[in-house]
Coordinates of C-alpha atoms and ligand atoms in Angstrom, one line a residue:
M25 CA -29.6 13.3 15.9
A26 CA -28.4 13.7 19.9
Q27 CA -25.0 13.8 20.8
L28 CA -22.8 11.2 22.3
W29 CA -21.4 13.6 24.9
K30 CA -24.7 15.4 26.0
G31 CA -24.2 14.0 30.1
R32 CA -22.6 17.5 31.4
F33 CA -24.4 19.8 29.3
K34 CA -27.9 21.3 30.5
K35 CA -28.6 23.4 27.0
E36 CA -29.2 21.6 23.4
L37 CA -26.7 22.5 21.0
A38 CA -27.1 25.8 19.0
K39 CA -28.1 24.6 15.1
E40 CA -25.0 27.3 14.2
T41 CA -22.6 25.2 16.4
N42 CA -23.9 22.1 15.3
D43 CA -23.4 22.9 11.4
F44 CA -19.9 24.7 12.1
N45 CA -18.7 21.7 14.3
S46 CA -20.1 18.7 12.0
S47 CA -18.1 16.6 9.7
I48 CA -20.4 14.1 8.5
K49 CA -21.0 15.8 5.3
F50 CA -16.6 15.0 4.3
D51 CA -16.5 12.0 6.9
S52 CA -19.5 9.9 5.9
R53 CA -17.4 8.7 2.9
M54 CA -15.6 6.8 5.3
F55 CA -18.6 4.6 6.7
E56 CA -16.9 1.4 5.6
E57 CA -13.8 1.7 7.3
D58 CA -15.6 3.2 10.5
I59 CA -17.9 -0.1 10.8
K60 CA -15.0 -2.2 9.5
G61 CA -12.8 -0.5 12.6
S62 CA -15.4 -1.3 15.0
I63 CA -16.3 -4.7 14.4
A64 CA -12.2 -5.6 14.6
H65 CA -12.6 -3.4 18.1
A66 CA -16.1 -5.3 19.3
T67 CA -14.4 -8.9 18.2
M68 CA -11.1 -8.0 20.4
L69 CA -13.3 -7.0 23.4
G70 CA -14.9 -9.8 23.4
A71 CA -11.9 -12.0 22.7
T72 CA -10.1 -10.3 25.9
G73 CA -13.3 -10.5 28.3
I74 CA -13.6 -7.1 28.4
I75 CA -17.2 -7.4 27.2
E76 CA -18.9 -10.3 27.2
K77 CA -18.3 -12.4 24.2
S78 CA -22.3 -12.7 23.3
E79 CA -22.4 -9.0 23.2
S80 CA -19.3 -8.8 21.1
E81 CA -21.4 -11.1 18.7
K82 CA -24.2 -9.0 18.6
I83 CA -22.6 -5.8 18.1
V84 CA -21.1 -7.4 15.5
Q85 CA -24.0 -8.7 14.0
G86 CA -25.4 -5.1 14.2
L87 CA -22.5 -3.6 12.9
S88 CA -22.7 -5.8 9.8
E89 CA -26.1 -5.3 9.1
I90 CA -25.6 -1.3 9.3
L91 CA -22.9 -1.8 6.3
E92 CA -25.3 -3.6 4.2
D93 CA -28.0 -1.3 4.5
I94 CA -26.0 1.7 3.8
K95 CA -24.6 0.0 1.0
S96 CA -27.7 -1.2 -0.5
G97 CA -29.4 2.4 0.3
S98 CA -31.7 1.4 2.6
L99 CA -30.5 3.3 5.0
E100 CA -29.3 6.8 4.3
I101 CA -26.5 8.6 6.6
D102 CA -28.1 11.7 8.5
M103 CA -26.5 14.7 7.4
E104 CA -27.3 16.6 11.1
A105 CA -25.3 14.1 12.8
E106 CA -21.9 15.4 14.2
D107 CA -19.6 13.0 12.4
I108 CA -20.1 9.3 10.9
H109 CA -18.7 7.8 14.4
T110 CA -21.9 9.2 15.9
F111 CA -24.3 8.5 13.5
I112 CA -22.7 4.6 13.4
E113 CA -22.8 4.2 17.0
G114 CA -26.1 5.7 17.0
E115 CA -27.4 3.6 14.7
L116 CA -26.2 0.8 16.5
T117 CA -27.4 1.5 19.9
A118 CA -31.1 2.2 18.3
R119 CA -30.9 -1.3 16.5
L120 CA -29.2 -3.1 19.9
G121 CA -30.5 -1.0 23.1
Q122 CA -28.2 -1.5 25.9
T123 CA -25.8 -3.9 24.2
G124 CA -24.9 -1.2 21.6
K125 CA -23.5 1.4 23.8
R126 CA -21.1 -1.1 24.9
L127 CA -19.0 -0.4 21.6
H128 CA -17.6 2.4 22.6
T129 CA -15.5 0.4 25.7
A130 CA -11.8 1.5 25.8
R131 CA -12.2 3.5 22.7
S132 CA -11.8 7.6 21.9
R133 CA -13.6 9.5 18.8
N134 CA -9.6 10.3 18.9
D135 CA -8.0 6.9 17.7
Q136 CA -11.0 6.4 15.8
V137 CA -10.7 8.5 13.5
A138 CA -7.1 8.4 13.2
L139 CA -7.9 5.1 12.4
D140 CA -10.3 5.4 9.7
I141 CA -8.5 8.1 8.1
R142 CA -5.3 5.7 7.6
M143 CA -7.4 3.2 6.2
V144 CA -9.4 4.9 3.9
L145 CA -6.0 6.4 2.6
K146 CA -4.4 3.2 2.4
K147 CA -7.3 2.2 -0.1
E148 CA -7.4 5.6 -2.0
I149 CA -3.2 4.9 -2.3
D150 CA -3.7 1.3 -3.7
E151 CA -6.2 3.3 -6.4
I152 CA -4.3 5.6 -7.7
S153 CA -1.0 3.1 -7.8
K154 CA -2.9 1.3 -10.1
K155 CA -4.1 4.5 -12.4
L156 CA -0.2 5.5 -12.6
K157 CA 0.7 2.2 -13.5
E158 CA -2.0 2.1 -16.2
L159 CA -0.6 5.9 -17.3
I160 CA 2.6 4.3 -17.0
G161 CA 1.9 1.3 -19.4
V162 CA 0.3 3.9 -22.2
L163 CA 3.9 5.6 -21.9
C164 CA 5.6 2.5 -22.5
N165 CA 3.3 1.2 -25.4
K166 CA 3.6 4.9 -27.4
A167 CA 7.4 4.6 -26.5
E168 CA 7.5 1.8 -28.4
E169 CA 5.9 3.1 -31.1
N170 CA 8.1 5.9 -31.2
K171 CA 11.8 4.3 -31.2
D172 CA 12.7 6.1 -34.5
T173 CA 10.5 9.2 -34.3
I174 CA 13.2 11.6 -34.2
M175 CA 12.7 15.2 -32.4
P176 CA 14.5 17.9 -31.2
G177 CA 15.5 17.8 -27.5
Y178 CA 15.5 21.2 -26.0
T179 CA 17.2 23.0 -23.2
H180 CA 15.8 26.7 -22.6
L181 CA 12.8 26.0 -25.3
Q182 CA 15.9 25.9 -27.8
R183 CA 16.7 23.5 -30.2
A184 CA 19.5 21.5 -28.5
Q185 CA 20.8 17.8 -29.6
P186 CA 18.8 15.2 -31.3
I187 CA 16.4 12.7 -28.9
T188 CA 13.9 10.4 -30.0
F189 CA 9.9 11.1 -29.2
A190 CA 10.2 7.7 -27.4
H191 CA 13.5 8.8 -25.0
H192 CA 11.2 12.0 -24.0
L193 CA 7.8 10.1 -22.9
L194 CA 10.2 7.6 -21.2
A195 CA 11.1 10.7 -19.0
Y196 CA 8.0 10.9 -17.6
C197 CA 8.2 7.5 -17.3
A198 CA 11.0 7.3 -14.7
M199 CA 8.9 10.2 -12.9
L200 CA 6.0 8.5 -13.0
C201 CA 7.8 5.3 -11.4
R202 CA 9.5 7.4 -8.6
D203 CA 5.9 8.5 -7.7
L204 CA 4.7 4.8 -7.6
D205 CA 7.8 4.3 -5.1
R206 CA 7.0 7.4 -3.1
L207 CA 3.0 5.9 -2.6
K208 CA 4.1 2.6 -1.4
D209 CA 6.6 4.1 1.1
V210 CA 3.8 6.7 2.5
K211 CA 2.0 3.7 2.7
R212 CA 4.3 1.6 4.8
R213 CA 4.9 4.3 7.4
M214 CA 1.0 4.7 7.3
N215 CA 0.3 1.2 7.8
V216 CA 0.7 1.3 12.0
L217 CA -2.6 1.0 14.0
P218 CA -3.5 3.9 16.7
L219 CA -6.3 2.4 17.6
G220 CA -5.8 1.8 21.5
S221 CA -4.4 5.5 22.3
G222 CA -7.7 6.2 23.6
A223 CA -8.6 9.9 23.9
L224 CA -4.8 10.2 24.7
A225 CA -3.6 8.3 27.3
G226 CA -4.2 5.2 26.4
T227 CA -6.6 2.5 28.3
T228 CA -6.7 0.8 31.8
Y229 CA -8.3 -1.9 30.0
P230 CA -6.5 -5.2 29.0
I231 CA -7.1 -4.5 25.4
D232 CA -5.2 -6.4 22.5
R233 CA -4.2 -4.2 19.9
N234 CA -1.8 -6.3 18.2
M235 CA -5.2 -8.3 17.6
V236 CA -7.0 -5.6 15.9
A237 CA -3.9 -4.5 13.9
E238 CA -4.0 -7.7 12.5
V239 CA -7.4 -7.9 11.6
L240 CA -7.2 -5.0 9.9
G241 CA -4.1 -5.3 7.9
F242 CA -1.9 -3.3 9.9
D243 CA 2.0 -4.2 10.3
D244 CA 2.2 -3.1 13.6
I245 CA 0.8 -0.5 16.4
C246 CA 2.1 3.0 17.5
L247 CA 4.0 2.9 20.5
N248 CA 3.3 6.4 21.9
S249 CA -0.7 7.2 22.6
L250 CA -0.2 11.2 22.1
D251 CA 1.6 10.5 19.0
G252 CA -1.2 7.9 18.1
V253 CA -4.2 10.4 18.1
S254 CA -2.4 13.5 17.3
D255 CA -0.3 12.3 14.0
R256 CA -1.3 13.4 10.9
D257 CA 2.2 13.1 9.5
F258 CA 0.7 10.5 7.0
C259 CA -1.6 13.0 5.2
I260 CA 0.8 15.5 4.7
E261 CA 3.2 13.1 3.4
L262 CA 0.5 12.0 1.0
A263 CA -0.2 15.2 -0.2
S264 CA 3.4 15.8 -1.1
A265 CA 3.6 12.7 -2.7
L266 CA 0.8 13.2 -4.6
S267 CA 1.8 17.1 -5.3
L268 CA 4.9 15.5 -7.0
I269 CA 2.5 13.3 -8.8
M270 CA 0.7 17.1 -9.8
V271 CA 3.8 18.5 -11.0
H272 CA 4.7 15.9 -13.4
L273 CA 1.4 15.8 -15.1
S274 CA 1.1 19.7 -15.1
R275 CA 4.8 19.6 -16.9
F276 CA 3.8 17.0 -19.1
S277 CA 0.5 19.1 -19.8
E278 CA 2.3 22.2 -20.7
E279 CA 4.5 20.0 -23.2
I280 CA 1.6 18.7 -24.6
I281 CA -0.4 22.5 -24.7
M282 CA 2.7 23.2 -26.9
W283 CA 3.0 20.3 -29.1
C284 CA -0.8 20.9 -30.1
S285 CA -0.4 24.9 -31.1
W286 CA 0.3 25.3 -35.0
E287 CA 3.8 26.8 -33.6
F288 CA 4.6 22.9 -33.0
K289 CA 2.1 20.6 -34.4
F290 CA 4.1 17.5 -32.6
V291 CA 1.0 16.1 -31.9
E292 CA -3.0 16.0 -32.5
L293 CA -4.8 15.3 -29.7
D294 CA -8.4 12.8 -30.4
D295 CA -11.7 14.4 -31.0
A296 CA -13.3 13.0 -27.9
F297 CA -10.3 14.4 -25.7
S298 CA -10.5 17.9 -26.9
T299 CA -12.7 20.8 -26.8
G300 CA -14.0 23.8 -29.1
S301 CA -14.6 27.1 -28.7
S302 CA -17.6 29.0 -28.7
I303 CA -16.8 31.4 -31.1
M304 CA -13.9 30.7 -33.2
P305 CA -15.1 27.7 -34.9
Q306 CA -11.2 26.5 -36.2
K307 CA -10.1 25.5 -32.2
K308 CA -9.0 23.0 -31.2
N309 CA -8.3 23.4 -27.5
P310 CA -6.6 21.1 -25.3
D311 CA -8.5 21.7 -22.0
I312 CA -7.9 18.5 -20.3
A313 CA -4.0 19.2 -20.4
E314 CA -4.8 22.8 -19.3
L315 CA -7.3 21.5 -16.5
V316 CA -4.7 18.9 -15.2
R317 CA -2.2 21.8 -15.1
G318 CA -4.3 24.5 -13.3
K319 CA -5.8 21.4 -10.6
S320 CA -2.0 21.2 -9.6
G321 CA -2.4 24.3 -7.8
R322 CA -5.2 22.7 -5.8
V323 CA -3.4 19.9 -4.8
F324 CA -0.4 22.1 -3.9
G325 CA -3.0 24.1 -2.1
D326 CA -4.3 21.1 0.0
L327 CA -1.0 20.3 0.6
T328 CA -0.2 24.0 2.4
A329 CA -3.9 23.6 4.2
L330 CA -2.6 20.7 5.9
L331 CA 1.1 21.4 6.6
T332 CA -0.5 25.0 8.1
V333 CA -3.0 23.1 10.3
M334 CA -1.1 21.1 11.9
K335 CA 2.0 23.5 12.6
G336 CA 1.1 25.4 15.7
I337 CA -1.3 22.7 17.7
A338 CA -0.4 21.7 21.3
L339 CA -0.7 18.0 21.8
A340 CA -2.7 16.0 21.2
Y341 CA -6.1 16.0 19.5
N342 CA -7.2 19.4 19.1
K343 CA -10.6 20.2 16.4
D344 CA -8.4 21.8 14.0
M345 CA -7.2 18.2 13.0
Q346 CA -10.8 17.6 11.6
E347 CA -9.6 19.9 9.0
D348 CA -7.7 17.1 7.5
K349 CA -9.9 15.4 5.7
E350 CA -11.5 18.3 3.2
A351 CA -7.8 18.4 2.2
I352 CA -6.6 15.0 2.0
F353 CA -9.5 13.9 0.4
D354 CA -9.7 16.6 -2.0
A355 CA -6.2 16.2 -3.3
V356 CA -6.9 12.1 -3.5
D357 CA -9.9 13.1 -5.4
T358 CA -8.4 15.3 -7.8
V359 CA -5.4 13.4 -8.5
K360 CA -7.7 10.8 -9.7
M361 CA -9.7 12.6 -12.0
C362 CA -6.7 13.8 -13.1
L363 CA -5.4 10.4 -14.2
N364 CA -9.0 9.0 -15.3
A365 CA -8.6 11.7 -17.8
F366 CA -5.1 12.1 -18.6
T367 CA -4.4 8.5 -19.4
P368 CA -7.0 7.9 -22.0
M369 CA -6.2 11.5 -23.7
I370 CA -2.0 10.4 -24.2
D371 CA -3.8 6.7 -25.4
T372 CA -5.4 8.2 -28.2
M373 CA -3.0 11.2 -29.3
T374 CA -1.8 11.1 -32.8
V375 CA 2.3 11.6 -32.9
L376 CA 3.1 14.0 -36.0
K377 CA 6.4 12.4 -36.7
D378 CA 7.2 14.3 -39.9
N379 CA 6.6 17.2 -38.2
M380 CA 9.3 16.1 -35.2
H381 CA 11.6 15.0 -37.4
N382 CA 11.5 18.5 -39.8
A383 CA 11.5 20.5 -36.4
A384 CA 14.6 18.6 -35.7
A385 CA 15.9 18.9 -39.1
K386 CA 16.2 23.1 -38.8
G387 CA 17.3 23.6 -35.4
F388 CA 20.9 23.1 -36.3
I389 CA 20.8 20.3 -32.9
N390 CA 23.5 18.0 -34.3
A391 CA 25.8 20.9 -34.0
T392 CA 27.8 18.8 -31.1
D393 CA 28.1 15.7 -33.1
C394 CA 29.8 17.7 -36.0
A395 CA 31.9 18.9 -33.4
D396 CA 32.7 15.0 -32.2
Y397 CA 33.2 14.7 -35.8
L398 CA 36.4 17.3 -35.4
V399 CA 37.4 15.6 -31.8
G400 CA 37.4 12.2 -33.8
K401 CA 40.1 13.3 -36.7
G402 CA 42.4 14.6 -33.6
L403 CA 41.0 18.2 -33.0
P404 CA 41.1 19.4 -29.1
F405 CA 37.1 20.0 -28.6
R406 CA 37.2 23.7 -28.1
D407 CA 39.0 24.3 -31.5
A408 CA 36.3 21.9 -32.6
Y409 CA 33.2 23.6 -30.8
K410 CA 34.6 26.8 -32.3
A411 CA 34.9 25.8 -36.0
T412 CA 31.2 24.3 -36.1
G413 CA 30.1 27.5 -34.0
E414 CA 31.2 29.4 -37.3
L415 CA 29.9 26.9 -39.7
V416 CA 26.7 27.6 -38.0
A417 CA 26.9 31.3 -38.6
V418 CA 27.6 30.3 -42.2
C419 CA 24.6 28.5 -42.7
I420 CA 22.6 31.0 -40.8
D421 CA 23.8 33.4 -43.6
K422 CA 22.9 31.2 -46.6
G423 CA 19.8 29.7 -45.5
L424 CA 21.2 26.2 -45.5
T425 CA 21.7 23.2 -42.6
L426 CA 24.6 21.6 -41.9
E427 CA 23.1 18.5 -43.8
T428 CA 22.9 21.0 -47.1
L429 CA 25.9 23.0 -46.4
P430 CA 28.5 22.2 -49.8
I431 CA 31.8 20.6 -48.6
E432 CA 33.4 23.5 -50.0
E433 CA 32.1 25.7 -47.0
Y434 CA 33.0 22.9 -44.5
K435 CA 36.5 23.1 -45.6
A436 CA 36.9 26.8 -46.3
V437 CA 36.1 27.1 -42.0
C438 CA 38.2 24.0 -41.4
D439 CA 40.1 22.1 -43.9
V440 CA 40.2 18.9 -41.7
F441 CA 36.0 18.1 -43.0
D442 CA 35.7 15.6 -45.6
S443 CA 32.6 14.1 -47.2
D444 CA 32.3 11.5 -44.3
V445 CA 30.9 14.8 -42.3
Y446 CA 27.2 14.0 -43.7
T447 CA 27.3 10.7 -42.3
A448 CA 28.7 11.8 -39.2
I449 CA 25.4 14.7 -38.5
N450 CA 22.5 12.0 -39.8
L451 CA 20.0 12.8 -37.3
E452 CA 19.5 8.9 -37.2
K453 CA 23.2 7.9 -36.6
C454 CA 23.4 11.0 -33.9
V455 CA 20.8 9.3 -32.1
N456 CA 21.6 6.1 -32.3
D457 CA 25.3 6.7 -31.4
R458 CA 24.3 8.2 -28.0
I459 CA 25.0 4.9 -26.6
A460 CA 25.8 5.6 -23.1
V461 CA 23.6 4.2 -20.7
G462 CA 20.3 6.5 -20.1
G463 CA 20.7 7.9 -23.6
P464 CA 18.3 7.7 -26.3
A465 CA 20.0 4.7 -28.5
K466 CA 17.3 1.8 -28.7
A467 CA 18.8 -0.4 -26.6
S468 CA 18.6 2.1 -23.9
I469 CA 15.1 2.9 -24.8
D470 CA 14.4 -1.0 -24.5
A471 CA 16.0 -0.9 -21.4
Q472 CA 14.0 1.8 -19.9
I473 CA 10.8 0.0 -21.7
E474 CA 11.9 -3.4 -19.8
S475 CA 12.5 -1.3 -16.3
A476 CA 9.3 0.3 -15.9
R477 CA 7.1 -2.4 -17.5
K478 CA 8.6 -4.6 -14.4
I479 CA 8.0 -2.2 -11.9
I480 CA 4.2 -2.0 -13.2
E481 CA 3.9 -5.7 -13.2
S482 CA 5.4 -5.9 -9.5
Ligands
LIG21 N1 -15.1 14.5 13.5 C1 -13.9 14.2 14.3 C2 -12.6 14.7 13.3 O1 -13.0 14.2 12.7 C3 -14.1 13.0 14.8 C4 -13.0 13.1 16.3 C5 -14.0 14.2 17.4 N2 -13.1 14.0 18.9 C6 -13.4 15.2 19.6 N3 -12.7 15.1 20.8 N4 -14.3 16.1 19.4 O2 -11.9 15.1 14.2

């Protein structure tokens, strides 16, 4: 396919140059946005009298037909073309002759590509947000079913204090709700029209940028043409929001992987969302969770690539910026793929409540509550802490738990203890006494679920 910029060149482009220079393999996915952007531009050119109304109408008609033809498969995108913009404009000219050549009036591929990526990414943000909402919804349902499922809460991966599985899941819910909010924020800043910036210095034609912005659903127009064509902050912001989503999914995956091990056995994944080993017949592996954890590295790599591409280029457009698309599209596609697999995996997993409870019963995770019991009887917290520590040592010595340690042993350490201590260290009570806002008690769980559900319904 011919280049758009042939006029000043005497020789044909070397094949190696075209292969290296061409971006069609990764920007052809923007065909719909490219055409819609061009339709809006052509309409504006007609409305402002920059080109004849009749010609503008023909261009709009021609572009609409090209869109239909690509969608129906009757027009194949030429992978030898320099990029999607060149291909569409070339096809339009092939169909309309002279009239097609008027489309690029008052426009450059530099502001055109900046427009197309924004349009594509706005759509992708909506899709990823929808998928995040689905995951949040699944977590809310699972939390609802596990309000009474006692499990150990950990610090340093050591059993620490009793919580419920609902509370643990809702921690991820809180992270994902922030992710959702971040995406909304990225989209808001992205939703500014660059078209009209021209190659770098705007244009001498009396264009109506606000009209184009309105037609294409942009909130505003960029106010500096150099910035309009050279800004890729929105790609970097999106890649960093996506990286945080992957951090959260990766931490969650790590826990799923641990919980699936025989050492924990807190959950069992559905057969449809696990894999086997080619040699060890007993194995059931959490491959999805491991892959999600692994793929986080890809997305962080995409973010690093974008930051590195952008950090040293003088204003305005430089060809380096063509590298933006592979990185950001890879990040977008990876996150979507991860969510597609992760959400049903969580939805279908079985929670092994008894195993969680047994783990909670063995780790002295009610020791803080035991100390609080003594504080309730008037002891300073530090003395209560020391006495409870001694009790734990006695338990370890005798192979007992705080629940099974006889009252005489309690009294031998501190005579303030009475038989009501057993009620005070009951795990269910320990959890449900943590009534402060943000804690694992039922009222707080209900409030967390309600707040998350409100967010996903909005
Ligand atoms: N394919 C190019 C890109 O993605 C389009 C812009 C080309 N602009 C130029 N001045 N060569 O960046």
